[in-house]
Amino acid sequence: MNEEDELSAAHYLRGQQQARFKTQVDAFAQARKGNSDMVLAHLSGFLAKPADALVALENALASADSVGEFDEPLSHTVVTRLCLQIEGAAAKLEMPLHSGVSASSIMQGGFEAMQQRVMMTNASVVMLTPSLLLLCNRVGKLIARSSVIGVKGDQAEIAHDIESFRMAIQRDPKLLEDWMQLFYDSAYDADNPSPGRLYGLSGEGLYVWSLVRDAMELFAVGHEYGHHIAQHTLGGEISSGGEERARQHAKEMEADLLGAVLSGHAGADDKVPNTYAMSGAGAVILLIVLEYSRRARHVLLKGVEQEITRNTHPPLEVRLATIDAAIDSVAPEAAKEGFRELRARFIEMLGEVWEHAKRAIVMMHERGVRPVKQDVGWLPDQR
Ligand SMILES: [Zn+2]
């Protein structure tokens, strides 16, 4: 097969996977025609002002010529834009994209991103769930609200240190509650977490939100491109054997490394250089929020915290160390220190948020609340 045929095979395989969720895609299309509350709620999660939802959808539909039968148009447009940015970075870094990637969203539940190598080809399918994109949006908003943002001249001065976070909690009584709700929602129903309270942001908050969101999303997509570039074949070989586990973990570390480098470059090339992407902060935020979301579920189930061991992925601290190494290897000398500090601030802030959230979830457990589905098998995922 030539490259074009291989990419066509990837498009076909992607459609087949997405078709398994045709009912959800159809429900979305039906509801869209009726401007239903369900669709508005879904769309609003992506936007700064819920009122913009329908306009944004129209724009997405008008601008995306590649929206396929099984694509949810808004998240498809987001994924397409992210892929263009990552592919641009890969081209600049002279990383091979082989026969190419067919990418979109998939209406599956949970916070998932996946890459699948198309058999017998050098092409891949990359898909993200709308829940993962909504999570990046929600966390971006929370981080914007958790920061102290001032203006000096025509420049925004943004502080993400722990003191600023504590000040923000004092100032905004709903902030801590919204953070705790984030972890509670994924603890309660990991497959279909509630998108949370809808609210708008204004001024400089919008700026921080969009940059943090983009940095998280770029890393998610960059990680999957990392698997593609390194020509990994994932899944189908998961076993609990130590050697196999080590091999899986090594692949994930390679994808994290490439993902951090690719998203960092993509962020630097953005219209507004994205410091959260360049510094690896977006990667760190995403990995920590996903880890705490898994732990939150365990806390609601058992009443105690436990680090989640997975055969597929190395533990959080190993992944964070990989991000450190990746950014240190590519960042300009003068920026390294600042980038490291920015990552450290988010680790500290999210650690404090998690302590609050954990206490609230333990209380819910003591009141008898349990996750919707209790048979948590920690199935292998390809995040
Ligand atoms: Zn992976």
XYZ file of C-alpha atoms and ligand atoms in Angstrom:
384
model
C 0.000 0.000 0.000
C 1.223 3.535 -0.648
C 0.982 6.230 2.030
C -2.294 7.589 0.715
C -3.930 4.163 0.800
C -2.591 3.578 4.286
C -4.121 6.823 5.514
C -7.423 5.873 3.841
C -7.281 2.612 5.757
C -6.840 4.666 8.945
C -9.876 6.837 8.104
C -11.882 3.671 7.526
C -10.775 2.102 10.803
C -11.567 5.319 12.661
C -15.100 5.374 11.219
C -15.604 1.772 12.287
C -14.584 2.554 15.857
C -16.715 5.675 16.008
C -19.703 3.839 14.520
C -19.943 1.782 17.714
C -21.192 5.012 19.302
C -23.543 5.919 16.462
C -26.496 6.140 18.853
C -24.765 8.898 20.810
C -23.758 10.719 17.615
C -27.344 10.461 16.336
C -28.762 11.640 19.651
C -26.430 14.597 19.491
C -27.463 15.409 15.907
C -31.167 15.095 16.771
C -30.890 17.208 19.877
C -28.889 19.815 17.960
C -31.798 20.361 15.609
C -34.024 21.086 18.582
C -31.448 23.303 20.322
C -31.958 21.118 23.341
C -30.656 21.833 26.810
C -28.534 18.686 26.597
C -26.647 19.998 23.609
C -26.367 23.490 24.995
C -24.927 22.094 28.219
C -22.449 19.972 26.258
C -21.371 22.876 24.070
C -21.212 25.378 26.900
C -18.541 23.331 28.562
C -16.260 24.270 25.671
C -16.946 27.960 25.799
C -16.278 31.038 27.813
C -19.871 32.239 27.692
C -22.654 29.665 27.532
C -24.604 32.088 25.341
C -22.024 31.609 22.577
C -22.813 27.905 22.242
C -24.975 27.913 19.140
C -22.897 30.484 17.288
C -19.788 28.402 17.990
C -21.491 25.294 16.705
C -22.542 27.019 13.487
C -18.992 28.272 12.990
C -17.598 24.818 13.651
C -19.947 23.300 11.109
C -19.191 25.964 8.531
C -15.426 25.845 8.882
C -14.888 22.108 9.173
C -15.036 20.533 5.753
C -13.933 17.216 7.119
C -16.710 16.512 9.614
C -17.661 12.917 8.936
C -20.801 10.936 9.570
C -19.702 9.825 13.036
C -17.914 12.990 14.134
C -19.378 15.243 16.793
C -18.655 18.524 14.971
C -17.442 20.728 17.793
C -14.950 18.347 19.369
C -13.909 17.148 15.897
C -12.993 20.746 15.042
C -11.008 21.081 18.263
C -9.109 17.836 17.639
C -8.406 18.805 14.018
C -6.894 22.135 15.114
C -4.736 20.450 17.769
C -3.474 17.877 15.262
C -2.485 20.607 12.811
C -0.464 22.324 15.534
C 1.253 19.093 16.611
C 1.969 18.059 13.020
C 3.473 21.497 12.381
C 5.772 21.032 15.369
C 6.697 17.501 14.241
C 7.594 18.798 10.773
C 9.829 21.507 12.243
C 11.546 19.001 14.494
C 11.915 16.633 11.563
C 10.064 13.868 13.334
C 8.593 11.319 10.915
C 4.807 11.262 10.589
C 5.050 8.064 8.486
C 1.823 7.537 6.503
C -0.105 9.967 8.680
C -2.800 10.090 11.333
C -6.573 10.006 11.060
C -7.871 11.892 14.091
C -11.153 12.913 15.665
C -13.204 12.557 18.810
C -15.074 9.431 19.807
C -18.326 9.573 21.779
C -17.061 6.964 24.232
C -17.249 7.661 27.960
C -14.432 8.569 30.289
C -11.343 10.748 30.017
C -9.632 8.895 27.204
C -7.137 9.580 24.460
C -5.945 6.724 22.300
C -3.678 5.851 19.431
C -4.000 2.717 17.364
C -1.594 1.628 14.723
C -3.464 0.429 11.644
C -2.416 -3.155 11.020
C 0.120 -3.717 8.252
C 0.526 0.025 7.708
C 2.487 2.987 9.033
C -0.671 5.000 9.677
C -2.459 5.558 13.002
C -5.859 6.474 14.337
C -5.884 9.008 17.178
C -9.074 9.741 19.089
C -10.038 11.744 22.158
C -13.288 11.575 24.107
C -15.386 14.744 24.474
C -15.158 14.172 28.255
C -11.387 14.641 28.100
C -11.761 17.903 26.162
C -14.397 19.093 28.617
C -12.067 18.239 31.485
C -9.316 20.419 30.003
C -11.795 23.266 29.670
C -13.079 22.877 33.195
C -9.612 22.695 34.732
C -8.455 25.666 32.618
C -11.294 27.741 34.034
C -10.567 26.638 37.600
C -6.892 27.484 37.227
C -7.765 30.908 35.829
C -9.932 31.524 38.891
C -7.239 30.157 41.230
C -4.600 32.605 40.060
C -4.004 36.215 40.924
C -4.079 38.196 37.725
C -2.930 41.777 37.596
C -2.179 44.115 34.759
C 1.044 46.064 34.438
C 1.094 48.385 31.448
C -0.417 46.327 28.663
C 0.930 43.079 30.088
C -0.908 40.643 32.246
C 0.915 39.645 35.410
C -0.203 36.256 36.538
C 0.699 34.584 39.820
C 0.179 30.864 40.347
C 1.898 30.456 43.708
C 0.210 28.827 46.671
C -0.369 32.146 48.471
C -2.202 33.513 45.443
C -4.271 30.349 45.366
C -5.228 30.751 49.038
C -6.130 34.390 48.373
C -8.278 33.330 45.443
C -10.156 30.861 47.653
C -10.834 33.632 50.171
C -12.044 35.966 47.458
C -14.211 33.478 45.567
C -16.209 31.334 47.985
C -17.420 28.985 45.266
C -13.940 28.236 43.937
C -12.952 25.502 46.372
C -16.372 23.941 46.047
C -16.004 23.847 42.240
C -12.566 22.211 42.526
C -13.916 19.575 44.933
C -16.890 18.996 42.646
C -14.478 18.272 39.764
C -12.947 15.322 41.602
C -16.238 14.219 43.097
C -17.833 14.097 39.615
C -15.176 11.759 38.252
C -15.273 9.682 41.447
C -19.022 9.259 41.235
C -19.322 8.467 37.523
C -15.990 8.055 35.771
C -17.609 6.969 32.493
C -19.950 9.889 32.224
C -18.819 12.607 34.621
C -21.076 15.610 35.011
C -19.594 18.614 33.144
C -19.979 20.701 36.302
C -21.433 24.112 36.933
C -21.600 26.349 33.866
C -20.253 29.839 34.227
C -18.452 32.440 32.188
C -15.128 34.147 32.711
C -14.107 37.636 31.786
C -11.053 39.776 31.127
C -7.635 38.294 31.794
C -9.235 35.145 33.196
C -10.275 34.243 29.654
C -6.686 34.534 28.539
C -5.322 32.238 31.246
C -8.150 29.754 30.713
C -7.599 29.420 26.974
C -3.825 29.037 27.306
C -4.012 26.434 30.091
C -6.729 24.509 28.231
C -4.735 24.547 24.985
C -1.560 23.436 26.770
C -3.350 20.469 28.363
C -5.030 19.475 25.102
C -1.841 19.864 23.080
C -0.057 17.517 25.450
C -2.865 14.930 25.248
C -2.685 14.960 21.447
C 1.129 15.249 21.424
C 1.388 12.144 23.632
C -0.702 10.117 21.153
C 1.377 11.450 18.245
C 4.399 10.360 20.253
C 3.129 6.766 20.108
C 2.549 7.189 16.375
C 5.957 8.704 15.671
C 7.708 5.975 17.685
C 5.504 3.419 15.865
C 4.218 1.811 19.021
C 1.660 -0.927 18.914
C -0.401 -0.709 22.076
C -2.935 -3.037 23.591
C -3.481 -6.697 22.853
C -0.376 -7.582 24.768
C -1.323 -6.444 28.224
C -0.403 -8.929 30.894
C 0.625 -8.503 34.479
C 4.033 -10.031 33.852
C 6.841 -7.786 35.062
C 8.724 -7.750 31.784
C 5.672 -6.870 29.727
C 4.755 -4.162 32.198
C 8.229 -2.661 31.925
C 7.904 -2.625 28.127
C 4.517 -0.891 28.303
C 5.819 1.656 30.782
C 8.811 2.396 28.561
C 6.485 3.117 25.631
C 4.391 5.473 27.730
C 7.489 7.306 28.915
C 8.638 7.713 25.330
C 5.193 9.059 24.375
C 5.272 11.457 27.355
C 8.705 12.665 26.321
C 7.745 13.216 22.691
C 4.383 14.686 23.745
C 6.045 17.254 26.012
C 8.534 18.238 23.306
C 5.875 18.454 20.561
C 3.348 20.400 22.658
C 6.117 22.701 23.887
C 7.111 23.534 20.310
C 3.505 23.910 19.196
C 2.926 26.310 22.123
C 5.962 28.397 21.215
C 4.661 28.728 17.647
C 1.179 29.825 18.708
C -0.054 33.362 17.914
C 0.368 34.168 21.603
C 3.344 32.061 22.760
C 1.845 29.617 25.234
C 4.064 29.471 28.329
C 1.960 26.696 29.855
C 2.725 24.480 26.850
C 6.368 25.565 26.509
C 7.100 24.907 30.186
C 5.377 21.511 30.337
C 2.936 22.926 32.920
C -0.051 21.852 30.790
C 1.294 18.284 30.709
C 1.862 18.285 34.464
C -1.629 19.646 35.179
C -3.285 17.049 32.936
C -1.347 14.095 34.360
C -2.017 15.162 37.969
C -5.725 15.834 37.448
C -6.172 12.433 35.766
C -4.281 10.677 38.570
C -6.323 12.372 41.301
C -9.520 11.604 39.403
C -8.641 7.894 39.529
C -7.735 8.143 43.212
C -10.981 10.049 43.908
C -12.945 7.083 42.641
C -11.054 4.737 44.924
C -11.622 7.060 47.891
C -15.380 7.137 47.239
C -15.415 3.342 46.935
C -13.217 2.435 49.920
C -13.014 5.541 52.077
C -9.212 5.694 51.914
C -6.673 6.998 49.444
C -4.523 4.611 47.488
C -2.069 5.192 44.714
C -3.408 3.425 41.638
C -0.951 0.978 40.110
C -1.483 0.300 36.439
C 0.151 -2.246 34.185
C -0.200 0.094 31.249
C 1.262 3.315 32.633
C 4.101 4.186 35.004
C 3.256 5.909 38.301
C 2.632 9.667 38.385
C 6.036 10.613 39.803
C 7.828 8.771 36.988
C 5.685 10.543 34.412
C 6.325 13.950 36.009
C 10.068 13.235 36.020
C 9.824 12.395 32.320
C 8.208 15.775 31.632
C 11.013 17.480 33.595
C 13.650 15.682 31.532
C 11.882 16.423 28.232
C 11.495 20.154 28.867
C 15.004 20.495 30.320
C 16.411 18.922 27.166
C 14.742 21.392 24.776
C 14.105 24.628 26.714
C 16.436 27.588 26.200
C 18.961 27.787 29.051
C 17.560 31.101 30.311
C 14.023 29.737 30.563
C 14.706 26.399 32.279
C 14.593 27.654 35.861
C 11.346 29.583 35.340
C 9.699 26.643 33.587
C 10.681 24.299 36.417
C 9.272 26.726 38.966
C 5.978 27.065 37.077
C 5.542 23.281 36.977
C 6.372 23.060 40.695
C 3.738 25.684 41.527
C 0.981 23.715 39.840
C 2.107 20.510 41.553
C 1.839 22.310 44.899
C -1.497 23.985 44.102
C -3.126 20.786 42.844
C -1.764 18.886 45.861
C -3.541 21.323 48.163
C -6.754 21.168 46.117
C -6.637 17.370 46.304
C -6.301 17.375 50.112
C -9.514 19.411 50.323
C -11.297 17.258 47.754
C -10.222 14.030 49.438
C -11.683 15.087 52.783
C -14.997 15.927 51.106
C -15.089 12.597 49.246
C -14.293 10.626 52.427
C -17.276 12.377 54.025
C -19.492 11.339 51.117
C -18.227 7.765 51.492
C -19.072 7.843 55.201
C -22.576 8.984 54.296
C -22.912 5.871 52.140
C -22.344 7.341 48.658
C -20.555 4.962 46.258
C -19.491 5.232 42.603
C -22.242 4.475 40.075
C -20.375 1.398 38.860
C -18.546 -0.364 41.614
C -16.783 -3.040 39.611
C -13.788 -0.841 38.982
C -11.508 -3.149 37.048
C -9.010 -0.443 36.067
C -9.199 -1.744 32.545
C -6.160 -1.088 30.433
C -6.535 2.243 28.773
C -4.239 3.933 26.335
C -4.105 7.362 27.754
Zn 0.030 6.505 25.946
